[in-house]
Tab-separated table of C-alpha atoms in Angstrom:
chain	number	residue	atom	x	y	z
A	1	MET	CA	-13.047	-13.958	-32.783
A	2	LYS	CA	-11.538	-17.394	-32.147
A	3	ALA	CA	-8.108	-16.426	-33.487
A	4	ASN	CA	-7.896	-13.337	-31.271
A	5	PHE	CA	-9.130	-15.258	-28.243
A	6	ILE	CA	-6.481	-17.966	-28.673
A	7	LYS	CA	-3.795	-15.401	-29.394
A	8	GLY	CA	-4.685	-13.477	-26.229
A	9	PHE	CA	-4.796	-16.663	-24.164
A	10	TYR	CA	-1.311	-17.780	-25.207
A	11	ALA	CA	0.149	-14.264	-24.895
A	12	ASN	CA	-0.771	-14.220	-21.208
A	13	ILE	CA	0.573	-17.644	-20.234
A	14	PRO	CA	4.016	-16.273	-19.172
A	15	VAL	CA	2.449	-13.771	-16.743
A	16	GLY	CA	-0.063	-16.428	-15.731
A	17	PHE	CA	2.617	-18.267	-13.766
A	18	SER	CA	3.372	-15.154	-11.724
A	19	VAL	CA	-0.359	-14.648	-11.145
A	20	MET	CA	-0.580	-18.246	-9.917
A	21	ALA	CA	2.272	-17.649	-7.440
A	22	TYR	CA	0.527	-14.504	-6.191
A	23	GLY	CA	-2.735	-16.425	-5.904
A	24	LEU	CA	-1.000	-19.084	-3.835
A	25	VAL	CA	-0.326	-16.453	-1.158
A	26	LEU	CA	-3.962	-15.331	-1.189
A	27	GLY	CA	-5.171	-18.922	-0.884
A	28	ILE	CA	-2.975	-19.541	2.163
A	29	LEU	CA	-4.137	-16.343	3.849
A	30	ALA	CA	-7.780	-17.078	2.989
A	31	GLY	CA	-7.555	-20.548	4.508
A	32	ASN	CA	-6.036	-19.144	7.676
A	33	LYS	CA	-8.844	-16.574	7.867
A	34	GLY	CA	-11.564	-19.203	7.679
A	35	VAL	CA	-12.661	-18.539	4.089
A	36	THR	CA	-14.106	-21.797	2.759
A	37	PHE	CA	-13.063	-23.481	-0.493
A	38	PHE	CA	-16.331	-22.578	-2.234
A	39	GLU	CA	-16.350	-19.016	-0.887
A	40	LEU	CA	-12.898	-18.565	-2.416
A	41	ILE	CA	-14.108	-19.899	-5.785
A	42	LEU	CA	-17.045	-17.469	-5.682
A	43	MET	CA	-14.716	-14.621	-4.760
A	44	ASN	CA	-12.472	-15.413	-7.739
A	45	LEU	CA	-15.366	-15.532	-10.202
A	46	ALA	CA	-17.314	-12.540	-8.885
A	47	THR	CA	-14.432	-10.192	-8.104
A	48	PHE	CA	-11.386	-11.362	-10.089
A	49	ALA	CA	-9.112	-8.620	-8.786
A	50	GLY	CA	-6.087	-9.655	-6.780
A	51	SER	CA	-5.679	-6.522	-4.682
A	52	ALA	CA	-9.408	-6.378	-3.956
A	53	GLU	CA	-9.490	-10.037	-2.929
A	54	PHE	CA	-6.525	-9.532	-0.606
A	55	LEU	CA	-8.449	-6.671	0.996
A	56	MET	CA	-11.555	-8.821	1.361
A	57	VAL	CA	-9.565	-11.585	3.066
A	58	GLU	CA	-7.833	-9.070	5.318
A	59	LEU	CA	-11.219	-7.729	6.462
A	60	TRP	CA	-12.829	-11.188	6.704
A	61	ASN	CA	-14.366	-11.659	10.152
A	62	ASP	CA	-17.434	-13.170	11.739
A	63	PRO	CA	-19.842	-11.485	11.233
A	64	LEU	CA	-18.742	-10.188	7.832
A	65	PRO	CA	-18.375	-6.371	7.698
A	66	PHE	CA	-20.170	-6.080	4.339
A	67	VAL	CA	-20.219	-2.271	4.174
A	68	GLN	CA	-16.545	-1.944	5.059
A	69	ILE	CA	-15.593	-4.583	2.479
A	70	LEU	CA	-17.690	-2.931	-0.240
A	71	ILE	CA	-16.161	0.506	0.383
A	72	ALA	CA	-12.605	-0.885	0.481
A	73	VAL	CA	-13.053	-2.909	-2.725
A	74	PHE	CA	-14.673	0.066	-4.458
A	75	ALA	CA	-11.738	2.290	-3.547
A	76	VAL	CA	-9.005	-0.100	-4.664
A	77	ASN	CA	-10.812	-0.888	-7.934
A	78	LEU	CA	-11.290	2.748	-8.928
A	79	ARG	CA	-8.128	2.408	-10.997
A	80	TYR	CA	-10.189	0.459	-13.504
A	81	LEU	CA	-11.806	3.740	-14.529
A	82	LEU	CA	-8.411	4.694	-15.958
A	83	VAL	CA	-7.883	1.199	-17.348
A	84	GLY	CA	-11.272	1.297	-19.057
A	85	ALA	CA	-10.589	4.719	-20.551
A	86	SER	CA	-7.276	3.522	-21.996
A	87	LEU	CA	-9.094	0.636	-23.741
A	88	THR	CA	-11.397	2.975	-25.680
A	89	PRO	CA	-9.622	2.362	-29.039
A	90	LEU	CA	-9.997	-1.401	-28.582
A	91	PHE	CA	-13.758	-1.198	-27.908
A	92	LYS	CA	-14.597	1.421	-30.524
A	93	GLY	CA	-18.028	0.733	-32.014
A	94	ARG	CA	-18.889	-2.033	-29.524
A	95	SER	CA	-22.095	-2.156	-27.484
A	96	VAL	CA	-22.276	-1.494	-23.747
A	97	ILE	CA	-23.173	-5.144	-23.092
A	98	HIS	CA	-20.156	-6.295	-25.095
A	99	LYS	CA	-17.872	-3.937	-23.161
A	100	ALA	CA	-19.258	-5.034	-19.786
A	101	THR	CA	-18.813	-8.705	-20.656
A	102	MET	CA	-15.222	-8.300	-21.809
A	103	MET	CA	-14.244	-5.921	-18.995
A	104	HIS	CA	-15.228	-8.269	-16.181
A	105	LEU	CA	-12.070	-10.312	-16.732
A	106	VAL	CA	-9.713	-7.355	-17.127
A	107	ALA	CA	-6.765	-7.509	-14.747
A	108	ASP	CA	-3.636	-5.375	-14.622
A	109	GLU	CA	-1.637	-8.092	-16.365
A	110	ASN	CA	-3.816	-8.863	-19.403
A	111	TRP	CA	-4.509	-5.139	-19.754
A	112	ALA	CA	-0.757	-4.470	-19.952
A	113	VAL	CA	-0.224	-7.305	-22.459
A	114	THR	CA	-3.167	-6.077	-24.561
A	115	MET	CA	-2.056	-2.433	-24.601
A	116	SER	CA	1.474	-3.454	-25.551
A	117	ARG	CA	0.175	-5.596	-28.425
A	118	LEU	CA	-2.318	-2.915	-29.517
A	119	LYS	CA	0.542	-0.526	-30.285
A	120	ASN	CA	1.932	-2.814	-32.975
A	121	GLU	CA	-0.953	-5.000	-34.138
A	122	LYS	CA	-4.653	-4.809	-34.912
A	123	ILE	CA	-6.480	-6.891	-32.300
A	124	THR	CA	-10.053	-7.164	-31.026
A	125	PRO	CA	-11.534	-7.258	-27.502
A	126	TYR	CA	-11.427	-11.046	-27.708
A	127	PHE	CA	-7.653	-10.842	-27.332
A	128	LEU	CA	-8.217	-9.125	-23.991
A	129	PHE	CA	-10.929	-11.636	-23.048
A	130	GLY	CA	-8.743	-14.612	-23.963
A	131	GLY	CA	-6.037	-13.215	-21.708
A	132	GLY	CA	-8.591	-12.805	-18.929
A	133	ILE	CA	-9.681	-16.429	-19.196
A	134	CYS	CA	-6.034	-17.506	-19.118
A	135	LEU	CA	-5.334	-15.481	-15.971
A	136	LEU	CA	-8.549	-16.642	-14.305
A	137	ILE	CA	-7.443	-20.265	-14.742
A	138	PHE	CA	-3.958	-19.619	-13.353
A	139	TRP	CA	-5.337	-17.439	-10.548
A	140	THR	CA	-7.892	-20.075	-9.526
A	141	ILE	CA	-5.284	-22.856	-9.562
A	142	GLY	CA	-3.024	-20.726	-7.369
A	143	THR	CA	-5.637	-19.608	-4.847
A	144	LEU	CA	-7.247	-23.014	-4.448
A	145	SER	CA	-3.862	-24.774	-4.170
A	146	GLY	CA	-2.826	-22.331	-1.473
A	147	HIS	CA	-6.104	-22.866	0.333
A	148	GLN	CA	-5.725	-26.660	0.267
A	149	PHE	CA	-2.024	-26.941	1.083
A	150	GLY	CA	-1.495	-23.684	2.993
A	151	ALA	CA	-0.942	-25.525	6.248
A	152	LEU	CA	2.415	-26.701	4.885
A	153	ILE	CA	3.642	-23.077	4.639
A	154	SER	CA	3.504	-21.135	7.882
A	155	ASN	CA	4.550	-17.800	6.349
A	156	PRO	CA	3.994	-17.390	2.569
A	157	TYR	CA	5.667	-13.989	2.550
A	158	SER	CA	8.948	-15.601	3.648
A	159	LEU	CA	9.107	-17.238	0.189
A	160	ALA	CA	8.642	-13.847	-1.521
A	161	LEU	CA	5.805	-15.284	-3.622
A	162	ASP	CA	3.949	-11.982	-3.375
A	163	PHE	CA	6.909	-10.165	-4.956
A	164	VAL	CA	6.845	-12.231	-8.149
A	165	ILE	CA	3.906	-10.279	-9.566
A	166	ILE	CA	5.732	-6.981	-8.945
A	167	ILE	CA	8.752	-8.164	-10.920
A	168	ILE	CA	6.632	-9.372	-13.837
A	169	PHE	CA	4.462	-6.267	-13.949
A	170	THR	CA	7.509	-4.000	-13.855
A	171	GLY	CA	8.764	-5.811	-16.930
A	172	LEU	CA	5.391	-5.358	-18.638
A	173	ALA	CA	5.314	-1.673	-17.742
A	174	MET	CA	8.662	-1.140	-19.462
A	175	SER	CA	7.069	-2.095	-22.789
A	176	PHE	CA	5.110	1.186	-22.540
A	177	TYR	CA	8.289	3.262	-22.343
A	178	GLU	CA	8.259	5.823	-25.163
A	179	GLY	CA	11.559	7.506	-24.464
A	180	LYS	CA	12.214	10.738	-22.583
A	181	SER	CA	8.552	11.775	-22.782
A	182	SER	CA	7.650	8.900	-20.460
A	183	ILE	CA	10.004	9.915	-17.672
A	184	LEU	CA	8.033	12.855	-16.260
A	185	PRO	CA	4.586	11.153	-16.106
A	186	TRP	CA	6.121	8.044	-14.549
A	187	ALA	CA	8.079	10.088	-12.029
A	188	VAL	CA	5.006	12.131	-11.085
A	189	ALA	CA	2.856	8.985	-10.766
A	190	GLY	CA	5.427	7.253	-8.542
A	191	THR	CA	6.078	10.308	-6.374
A	192	MET	CA	2.415	11.174	-5.891
A	193	ALA	CA	1.486	7.556	-5.182
A	194	TYR	CA	4.132	7.433	-2.458
A	195	LEU	CA	2.958	10.728	-0.940
A	196	PHE	CA	-0.683	9.628	-0.969
A	197	PHE	CA	0.354	6.288	0.533
A	198	ILE	CA	1.860	8.188	3.481
A	199	LEU	CA	-0.886	10.794	3.843
A	200	ILE	CA	-4.129	8.951	3.081
A	201	PRO	CA	-5.246	5.660	4.698
A	202	GLY	CA	-6.353	2.793	2.498
A	203	LYS	CA	-5.595	2.110	-1.162
A	204	TRP	CA	-6.424	5.526	-2.617
A	205	TYR	CA	-2.747	6.068	-3.492
A	206	ILE	CA	-3.145	3.600	-6.399
A	207	VAL	CA	-5.866	5.659	-8.072
A	208	LEU	CA	-4.509	9.100	-7.186
A	209	GLY	CA	-0.952	8.262	-8.231
A	210	GLY	CA	-2.125	6.848	-11.564
A	211	LEU	CA	-4.446	9.807	-12.136
A	212	SER	CA	-1.621	12.283	-11.441
A	213	GLY	CA	0.664	10.626	-13.979
A	214	SER	CA	-2.170	10.382	-16.521
A	215	LEU	CA	-2.921	14.099	-16.255
A	216	VAL	CA	0.728	14.982	-16.821
A	217	TYR	CA	0.868	12.644	-19.823
A	218	ALA	CA	-2.357	14.123	-21.263
A	219	TYR	CA	-0.956	17.649	-20.836
A	220	GLN	CA	2.281	16.652	-22.599
A	221	LYS	CA	0.346	15.210	-25.545
A	222	SER	CA	-1.858	18.314	-25.817
A	223	GLN	CA	1.240	20.534	-25.946
A	224	GLU	CA	2.825	18.310	-28.590
A	225	ALA	CA	-0.340	18.562	-30.682
A	226	LYS	CA	-0.291	22.346	-30.436
A	227	ASN	CA	3.334	22.515	-31.553
A	228	GLU	CA	2.784	20.350	-34.628
């Protein structure tokens, strides 16, 4: 347990710096919206999902629109249904309580690092959890720093801090490339996500684009199995 936890923690340090930069932007925006220091800490611990927290801050008003926030966060976090399904081999034989505990700190980044490592090495859920703890630390440092010193930066987007996470995650995604068989699912996922982004309000394009690519990939694998 300890070895996998430490291994997962250290494996996620490189992406942790990009997460911290992304969190800095959220912290600045949260401060400008009137989110208090302790409310931001609670948000990090209870939600721990960058896109969902950005949505919460965007919708933050007085009085708080609780129902609207809950629906928006639910929609943007639906992608974790796909993430959870992909982690089935890692959690094989584990209890529901164990899965729920480990999954709370799953983010896109430590999921990508874990899945990449799982292809070449036998690891346990504690690798994933160690990565989650690592990212939580970096994320909290970033968000709280932005909240405290945000007044020094009038426009965080002008520094392109929000784009850092896109660059890093694109690099992580490339580790899943399996050759020509990956091209069609990726193309379908990207195309459908863009179309849904144009046609459907909100963040549904994330889930629907990913689901479209996953279905194509599943169909490809079923055909390959039939031909063997």
